[in-house]
PDB file of C-alpha atoms in Angstrom:
ATOM      1  CA  MET A   1    -107.791  68.965   3.227  1.00 79.00           C
ATOM      2  CA  MET A   2    -106.347  72.428   2.697  1.00 91.00           C
ATOM      3  CA  ILE A   3    -104.745  71.398  -0.604  1.00 93.00           C
ATOM      4  CA  ASN A   4    -107.919  69.691  -1.759  1.00 93.00           C
ATOM      5  CA  ASN A   5    -110.035  72.754  -0.970  1.00 94.00           C
ATOM      6  CA  TYR A   6    -107.509  74.998  -2.693  1.00 93.00           C
ATOM      7  CA  VAL A   7    -107.725  73.012  -5.950  1.00 95.00           C
ATOM      8  CA  VAL A   8    -111.530  73.052  -5.914  1.00 93.00           C
ATOM      9  CA  LYS A   9    -111.657  76.791  -5.195  1.00 94.00           C
ATOM     10  CA  GLU A  10    -109.062  77.608  -7.878  1.00 93.00           C
ATOM     11  CA  GLU A  11    -110.823  75.723 -10.654  1.00 95.00           C
ATOM     12  CA  LYS A  12    -114.518  76.038  -9.801  1.00 94.00           C
ATOM     13  CA  ASP A  13    -115.071  79.018 -12.082  1.00 95.00           C
ATOM     14  CA  LYS A  14    -113.438  77.232 -15.041  1.00 95.00           C
ATOM     15  CA  ILE A  15    -116.291  74.724 -15.200  1.00 96.00           C
ATOM     16  CA  ALA A  16    -118.366  76.701 -17.674  1.00 96.00           C
ATOM     17  CA  TYR A  17    -121.427  74.486 -18.074  1.00 95.00           C
ATOM     18  CA  ALA A  18    -122.743  71.082 -17.065  1.00 95.00           C
ATOM     19  CA  ILE A  19    -124.980  68.475 -18.614  1.00 95.00           C
ATOM     20  CA  ASN A  20    -126.908  66.768 -15.809  1.00 93.00           C
ATOM     21  CA  GLU A  21    -130.158  65.066 -14.863  1.00 92.00           C
ATOM     22  CA  ASN A  22    -132.058  68.322 -15.338  1.00 92.00           C
ATOM     23  CA  LYS A  23    -130.216  69.744 -18.351  1.00 92.00           C
ATOM     24  CA  ASN A  24    -129.585  67.579 -21.398  1.00 93.00           C
ATOM     25  CA  THR A  25    -128.539  70.143 -23.990  1.00 94.00           C
ATOM     26  CA  PHE A  26    -126.818  73.493 -24.502  1.00 94.00           C
ATOM     27  CA  SER A  27    -128.609  76.669 -25.482  1.00 94.00           C
ATOM     28  CA  ASN A  28    -127.497  78.622 -28.550  1.00 94.00           C
ATOM     29  CA  SER A  29    -126.066  81.359 -26.332  1.00 95.00           C
ATOM     30  CA  GLU A  30    -124.073  78.813 -24.340  1.00 96.00           C
ATOM     31  CA  ILE A  31    -122.664  77.245 -27.500  1.00 96.00           C
ATOM     32  CA  ASN A  32    -121.699  80.677 -28.814  1.00 96.00           C
ATOM     33  CA  LYS A  33    -119.820  81.427 -25.579  1.00 96.00           C
ATOM     34  CA  ILE A  34    -118.066  78.054 -25.745  1.00 97.00           C
ATOM     35  CA  LYS A  35    -117.110  78.698 -29.379  1.00 97.00           C
ATOM     36  CA  GLY A  36    -115.687  82.059 -28.283  1.00 97.00           C
ATOM     37  CA  PHE A  37    -113.180  80.212 -26.131  1.00 97.00           C
ATOM     38  CA  GLY A  38    -111.439  79.105 -29.338  1.00 97.00           C
ATOM     39  CA  ALA A  39    -110.717  75.515 -28.320  1.00 98.00           C
ATOM     40  CA  ASP A  40    -108.292  73.472 -30.404  1.00 98.00           C
ATOM     41  CA  CYS A  41    -110.149  70.325 -29.393  1.00 98.00           C
ATOM     42  CA  ILE A  42    -112.555  68.642 -27.017  1.00 98.00           C
ATOM     43  CA  MET A  43    -110.763  66.229 -24.695  1.00 98.00           C
ATOM     44  CA  ILE A  44    -112.812  63.282 -23.453  1.00 98.00           C
ATOM     45  CA  LEU A  45    -111.112  61.524 -20.555  1.00 97.00           C
ATOM     46  CA  GLY A  46    -111.409  57.756 -20.162  1.00 93.00           C
ATOM     47  CA  ALA A  47    -113.558  56.259 -17.402  1.00 89.00           C
ATOM     48  CA  GLY A  48    -113.431  52.494 -17.792  1.00 88.00           C
ATOM     49  CA  ILE A  49    -115.128  49.962 -20.058  1.00 87.00           C
ATOM     50  CA  LYS A  50    -117.585  47.140 -19.390  1.00 86.00           C
ATOM     51  CA  ASP A  51    -116.192  44.913 -22.143  1.00 83.00           C
ATOM     52  CA  ASP A  52    -114.227  45.317 -25.367  1.00 82.00           C
ATOM     53  CA  GLU A  53    -117.116  47.111 -27.073  1.00 87.00           C
ATOM     54  CA  THR A  54    -119.020  48.874 -24.273  1.00 91.00           C
ATOM     55  CA  PRO A  55    -118.156  51.990 -22.239  1.00 95.00           C
ATOM     56  CA  THR A  56    -119.162  52.255 -18.594  1.00 94.00           C
ATOM     57  CA  PRO A  57    -122.159  54.536 -17.932  1.00 95.00           C
ATOM     58  CA  MET A  58    -119.753  57.229 -16.734  1.00 95.00           C
ATOM     59  CA  LEU A  59    -117.664  57.052 -19.895  1.00 97.00           C
ATOM     60  CA  LYS A  60    -120.746  56.900 -22.123  1.00 97.00           C
ATOM     61  CA  ASP A  61    -121.992  60.132 -20.581  1.00 97.00           C
ATOM     62  CA  ARG A  62    -118.640  61.806 -21.194  1.00 97.00           C
ATOM     63  CA  LEU A  63    -118.652  60.636 -24.803  1.00 98.00           C
ATOM     64  CA  ASP A  64    -122.210  61.836 -25.358  1.00 97.00           C
ATOM     65  CA  THR A  65    -121.404  65.269 -23.934  1.00 98.00           C
ATOM     66  CA  GLY A  66    -118.258  65.541 -26.038  1.00 98.00           C
ATOM     67  CA  LEU A  67    -120.177  64.546 -29.159  1.00 98.00           C
ATOM     68  CA  MET A  68    -122.857  67.127 -28.399  1.00 97.00           C
ATOM     69  CA  LEU A  69    -120.181  69.818 -28.220  1.00 98.00           C
ATOM     70  CA  TYR A  70    -118.455  68.642 -31.406  1.00 98.00           C
ATOM     71  CA  GLN A  71    -121.717  68.495 -33.358  1.00 97.00           C
ATOM     72  CA  ALA A  72    -122.586  72.007 -32.176  1.00 96.00           C
ATOM     73  CA  GLY A  73    -119.262  73.314 -33.489  1.00 97.00           C
ATOM     74  CA  ALA A  74    -117.577  73.988 -30.141  1.00 97.00           C
ATOM     75  CA  ALA A  75    -114.308  72.638 -31.606  1.00 98.00           C
ATOM     76  CA  SER A  76    -113.326  70.886 -34.823  1.00 97.00           C
ATOM     77  CA  LYS A  77    -111.345  68.040 -33.227  1.00 98.00           C
ATOM     78  CA  ILE A  78    -111.909  65.436 -30.505  1.00 98.00           C
ATOM     79  CA  LEU A  79    -109.048  64.090 -28.381  1.00 98.00           C
ATOM     80  CA  LEU A  80    -109.779  60.722 -26.755  1.00 98.00           C
ATOM     81  CA  THR A  81    -107.443  59.818 -23.941  1.00 95.00           C
ATOM     82  CA  GLY A  82    -107.433  56.714 -21.784  1.00 88.00           C
ATOM     83  CA  ASP A  83    -105.733  53.553 -20.646  1.00 76.00           C
ATOM     84  CA  ASN A  84    -104.658  51.238 -23.450  1.00 66.00           C
ATOM     85  CA  GLY A  85    -102.218  49.334 -21.270  1.00 60.00           C
ATOM     86  CA  SER A  86    -103.365  45.842 -22.229  1.00 57.00           C
ATOM     87  CA  LYS A  87    -105.434  43.933 -24.778  1.00 60.00           C
ATOM     88  CA  GLU A  88    -107.938  43.188 -22.021  1.00 63.00           C
ATOM     89  CA  HIS A  89    -108.450  46.868 -21.176  1.00 71.00           C
ATOM     90  CA  ASN A  90    -108.430  49.070 -24.272  1.00 84.00           C
ATOM     91  CA  GLU A  91    -110.467  52.160 -23.479  1.00 90.00           C
ATOM     92  CA  ILE A  92    -109.360  53.895 -26.654  1.00 93.00           C
ATOM     93  CA  HIS A  93    -110.712  51.141 -28.916  1.00 92.00           C
ATOM     94  CA  VAL A  94    -114.163  51.474 -27.317  1.00 94.00           C
ATOM     95  CA  MET A  95    -114.103  55.278 -27.324  1.00 95.00           C
ATOM     96  CA  LEU A  96    -112.915  55.493 -30.923  1.00 97.00           C
ATOM     97  CA  ASN A  97    -115.599  53.142 -32.197  1.00 96.00           C
ATOM     98  CA  TYR A  98    -118.262  55.048 -30.244  1.00 97.00           C
ATOM     99  CA  VAL A  99    -117.467  58.438 -31.780  1.00 98.00           C
ATOM    100  CA  LYS A 100    -116.953  56.977 -35.267  1.00 97.00           C
ATOM    101  CA  GLU A 101    -120.374  55.335 -35.084  1.00 97.00           C
ATOM    102  CA  ALA A 102    -121.789  58.722 -34.102  1.00 97.00           C
ATOM    103  CA  GLY A 103    -120.584  60.080 -37.442  1.00 97.00           C
ATOM    104  CA  VAL A 104    -117.383  61.938 -36.514  1.00 98.00           C
ATOM    105  CA  PRO A 105    -114.937  61.871 -39.476  1.00 98.00           C
ATOM    106  CA  GLU A 106    -111.835  59.815 -38.720  1.00 97.00           C
ATOM    107  CA  GLU A 107    -109.485  62.711 -39.409  1.00 98.00           C
ATOM    108  CA  ASP A 108    -111.156  64.762 -36.662  1.00 98.00           C
ATOM    109  CA  ILE A 109    -110.514  62.089 -34.011  1.00 98.00           C
ATOM    110  CA  PHE A 110    -107.200  61.961 -32.134  1.00 98.00           C
ATOM    111  CA  CYS A 111    -106.355  59.066 -29.817  1.00 97.00           C
ATOM    112  CA  ASP A 112    -103.949  59.160 -26.894  1.00 95.00           C
ATOM    113  CA  HIS A 113    -103.298  55.529 -26.018  1.00 91.00           C
ATOM    114  CA  ALA A 114    -100.999  56.506 -23.137  1.00 90.00           C
ATOM    115  CA  GLY A 115    -103.436  58.503 -21.031  1.00 89.00           C
ATOM    116  CA  PHE A 116    -102.727  56.284 -18.044  1.00 90.00           C
ATOM    117  CA  SER A 117    -103.560  59.082 -15.614  1.00 92.00           C
ATOM    118  CA  THR A 118    -105.154  62.514 -15.689  1.00 96.00           C
ATOM    119  CA  TYR A 119    -101.680  64.026 -15.419  1.00 95.00           C
ATOM    120  CA  ASP A 120    -100.418  62.008 -18.401  1.00 94.00           C
ATOM    121  CA  SER A 121    -103.442  63.032 -20.452  1.00 96.00           C
ATOM    122  CA  MET A 122    -102.896  66.736 -19.816  1.00 96.00           C
ATOM    123  CA  TYR A 123     -99.133  66.572 -20.267  1.00 96.00           C
ATOM    124  CA  ARG A 124     -99.462  64.722 -23.567  1.00 96.00           C
ATOM    125  CA  ALA A 125    -102.209  67.028 -24.842  1.00 97.00           C
ATOM    126  CA  LYS A 126     -99.661  69.843 -24.762  1.00 96.00           C
ATOM    127  CA  LYS A 127     -96.449  68.005 -25.663  1.00 95.00           C
ATOM    128  CA  ILE A 128     -97.617  65.353 -28.137  1.00 96.00           C
ATOM    129  CA  PHE A 129    -100.749  66.895 -29.651  1.00 98.00           C
ATOM    130  CA  GLN A 130     -99.593  70.530 -29.455  1.00 98.00           C
ATOM    131  CA  VAL A 131    -102.847  71.721 -27.865  1.00 98.00           C
ATOM    132  CA  SER A 132    -103.089  75.239 -26.441  1.00 98.00           C
ATOM    133  CA  ASN A 133    -106.814  75.814 -25.780  1.00 98.00           C
ATOM    134  CA  LEU A 134    -108.637  72.801 -24.403  1.00 98.00           C
ATOM    135  CA  ILE A 135    -112.234  71.922 -23.538  1.00 98.00           C
ATOM    136  CA  VAL A 136    -112.172  69.147 -20.931  1.00 98.00           C
ATOM    137  CA  VAL A 137    -115.147  66.778 -20.634  1.00 98.00           C
ATOM    138  CA  THR A 138    -115.464  64.710 -17.459  1.00 98.00           C
ATOM    139  CA  GLN A 139    -117.677  64.575 -14.368  1.00 97.00           C
ATOM    140  CA  THR A 140    -117.659  67.576 -12.020  1.00 96.00           C
ATOM    141  CA  TYR A 141    -115.764  65.834  -9.209  1.00 96.00           C
ATOM    142  CA  HIS A 142    -112.937  65.097 -11.660  1.00 97.00           C
ATOM    143  CA  GLU A 143    -112.990  68.466 -13.433  1.00 98.00           C
ATOM    144  CA  TYR A 144    -111.251  70.329 -10.601  1.00 97.00           C
ATOM    145  CA  ARG A 145    -108.095  68.229 -10.763  1.00 97.00           C
ATOM    146  CA  SER A 146    -108.108  67.937 -14.557  1.00 98.00           C
ATOM    147  CA  LEU A 147    -108.367  71.694 -15.022  1.00 98.00           C
ATOM    148  CA  TYR A 148    -105.786  72.396 -12.319  1.00 97.00           C
ATOM    149  CA  ILE A 149    -103.219  70.104 -13.930  1.00 97.00           C
ATOM    150  CA  GLY A 150    -103.897  71.487 -17.396  1.00 97.00           C
ATOM    151  CA  GLU A 151    -103.570  75.073 -16.248  1.00 97.00           C
ATOM    152  CA  LYS A 152    -100.353  74.454 -14.339  1.00 96.00           C
ATOM    153  CA  LEU A 153     -98.858  72.705 -17.384  1.00 96.00           C
ATOM    154  CA  GLY A 154     -99.548  75.760 -19.543  1.00 96.00           C
ATOM    155  CA  LEU A 155    -102.884  74.930 -21.160  1.00 98.00           C
ATOM    156  CA  ASN A 156    -105.795  77.343 -21.434  1.00 98.00           C
ATOM    157  CA  VAL A 157    -108.651  75.192 -20.145  1.00 98.00           C
ATOM    158  CA  MET A 158    -112.445  75.176 -19.988  1.00 98.00           C
ATOM    159  CA  GLY A 159    -114.441  72.466 -18.244  1.00 98.00           C
ATOM    160  CA  ILE A 160    -117.755  71.093 -19.475  1.00 98.00           C
ATOM    161  CA  ALA A 161    -119.098  68.724 -16.826  1.00 97.00           C
ATOM    162  CA  SER A 162    -120.947  65.517 -17.625  1.00 97.00           C
ATOM    163  CA  ASP A 163    -123.209  64.433 -14.750  1.00 96.00           C
ATOM    164  CA  GLN A 164    -126.197  62.805 -16.421  1.00 95.00           C
ATOM    165  CA  MET A 165    -126.892  60.385 -13.555  1.00 92.00           C
ATOM    166  CA  LYS A 166    -125.817  59.204 -10.119  1.00 91.00           C
ATOM    167  CA  TYR A 167    -122.979  56.721 -10.640  1.00 91.00           C
ATOM    168  CA  ALA A 168    -122.457  53.541  -8.655  1.00 89.00           C
ATOM    169  CA  GLY A 169    -119.449  53.700  -6.338  1.00 89.00           C
ATOM    170  CA  GLN A 170    -119.279  57.488  -6.330  1.00 92.00           C
ATOM    171  CA  PRO A 171    -118.624  57.960  -2.565  1.00 91.00           C
ATOM    172  CA  ALA A 172    -115.453  55.842  -2.766  1.00 93.00           C
ATOM    173  CA  ARG A 173    -114.488  57.621  -5.977  1.00 91.00           C
ATOM    174  CA  GLU A 174    -114.793  60.996  -4.249  1.00 91.00           C
ATOM    175  CA  VAL A 175    -112.459  59.872  -1.445  1.00 92.00           C
ATOM    176  CA  ARG A 176    -109.840  58.665  -3.926  1.00 94.00           C
ATOM    177  CA  GLU A 177    -110.134  61.918  -5.817  1.00 94.00           C
ATOM    178  CA  VAL A 178    -109.236  63.981  -2.737  1.00 93.00           C
ATOM    179  CA  LEU A 179    -106.014  61.991  -2.414  1.00 94.00           C
ATOM    180  CA  ALA A 180    -105.330  62.301  -6.143  1.00 94.00           C
ATOM    181  CA  ARG A 181    -105.711  66.088  -6.004  1.00 94.00           C
ATOM    182  CA  VAL A 182    -103.094  66.314  -3.266  1.00 93.00           C
ATOM    183  CA  LYS A 183    -100.717  64.022  -5.164  1.00 93.00           C
ATOM    184  CA  ASP A 184    -101.043  65.940  -8.429  1.00 94.00           C
ATOM    185  CA  VAL A 185    -100.499  69.338  -6.820  1.00 93.00           C
ATOM    186  CA  PHE A 186     -97.000  68.166  -5.963  1.00 92.00           C
ATOM    187  CA  LYS A 187     -96.566  66.489  -9.338  1.00 92.00           C
ATOM    188  CA  VAL A 188     -97.228  69.684 -11.288  1.00 92.00           C
ATOM    189  CA  MET A 189     -94.782  71.530  -9.059  1.00 90.00           C
ATOM    190  CA  ILE A 190     -91.922  69.439 -10.424  1.00 88.00           C
ATOM    191  CA  LYS A 191     -93.406  69.170 -13.958  1.00 79.00           C
ATOM    192  CA  SER A 192     -92.907  65.413 -14.215  1.00 79.00           C
ATOM    193  CA  LYS A 193     -92.805  63.980 -17.723  1.00 78.00           C
ATOM    194  CA  SER A 194     -95.529  61.572 -18.813  1.00 75.00           C
ATOM    195  CA  ILE A 195     -94.881  57.826 -18.552  1.00 72.00           C
ATOM    196  CA  LEU A 196     -94.493  57.510 -22.331  1.00 73.00           C
ATOM    197  CA  GLY A 197     -93.283  59.949 -24.971  1.00 76.00           C
ATOM    198  CA  GLY A 198     -93.932  59.585 -28.680  1.00 84.00           C
ATOM    199  CA  GLU A 199     -93.955  61.447 -31.971  1.00 90.00           C
ATOM    200  CA  VAL A 200     -95.724  64.778 -32.185  1.00 95.00           C
ATOM    201  CA  ILE A 201     -99.179  64.599 -33.811  1.00 96.00           C
ATOM    202  CA  PRO A 202    -100.413  68.206 -34.161  1.00 97.00           C
ATOM    203  CA  ILE A 203    -104.076  68.627 -33.310  1.00 98.00           C
ATOM    204  CA  ASN A 204    -104.600  70.931 -36.294  1.00 96.00           C
ATOM    205  CA  GLY A 205    -103.894  68.110 -38.763  1.00 97.00           C
ATOM    206  CA  SER A 206    -105.392  64.653 -39.269  1.00 98.00           C
ATOM    207  CA  GLY A 207    -105.781  62.296 -36.346  1.00 97.00           C
ATOM    208  CA  ILE A 208    -105.894  59.054 -38.370  1.00 97.00           C
ATOM    209  CA  SER A 209    -102.273  58.110 -37.648  1.00 95.00           C
ATOM    210  CA  SER A 210    -103.044  58.147 -33.910  1.00 95.00           C
ATOM    211  CA  HIS A 211    -105.829  55.554 -34.065  1.00 95.00           C
ATOM    212  CA  GLY A 212    -103.675  52.440 -33.953  1.00 83.00           C
ATOM    213  CA  GLU A 213    -106.531  50.189 -35.008  1.00 60.00           C
TER     214      GLU A 213
END
């Protein structure tokens, strides 16, 4: 529990704003402060799919929050990262189609098909996509670990939480997250490499080559 509490305490202040049941947009002053962070991109972390065309409610909320930030000019690129480990579970395909249908130009969308874990996503953001300043979009419970990993791997991170509803199965998810925080504290200590490597795709260019569609 000490390690878990340490991670939460360390990263709490890096969650800048949250979209939730009572707040469904950002004010102009909030957007200006987020823009001042100078993010290279908005990372939207995967959260499961219902079928090959439909995100889970949790993932949909993350996507909607990320799109809101992109459309407000918080960053000029979106980095989608998730599990594309099989034809039956292709988070990236669903996420990519969702943001394209929302009107994001293809060149502004980057896809990390090997974001098998939060650690892999953060590691690859820096090594493969050459990101330095990163806005991370996920639910609050997951922000602490995501931001901690990113920071320890050398990223400058800001969290924007996406908590638009109460999600089914959240108590069990919270328990698993405590264990994951402990595991990843030790993982960042040894700076493990991600499961897969790959060619560098700089975030300041075009993301089309990363789509794999």
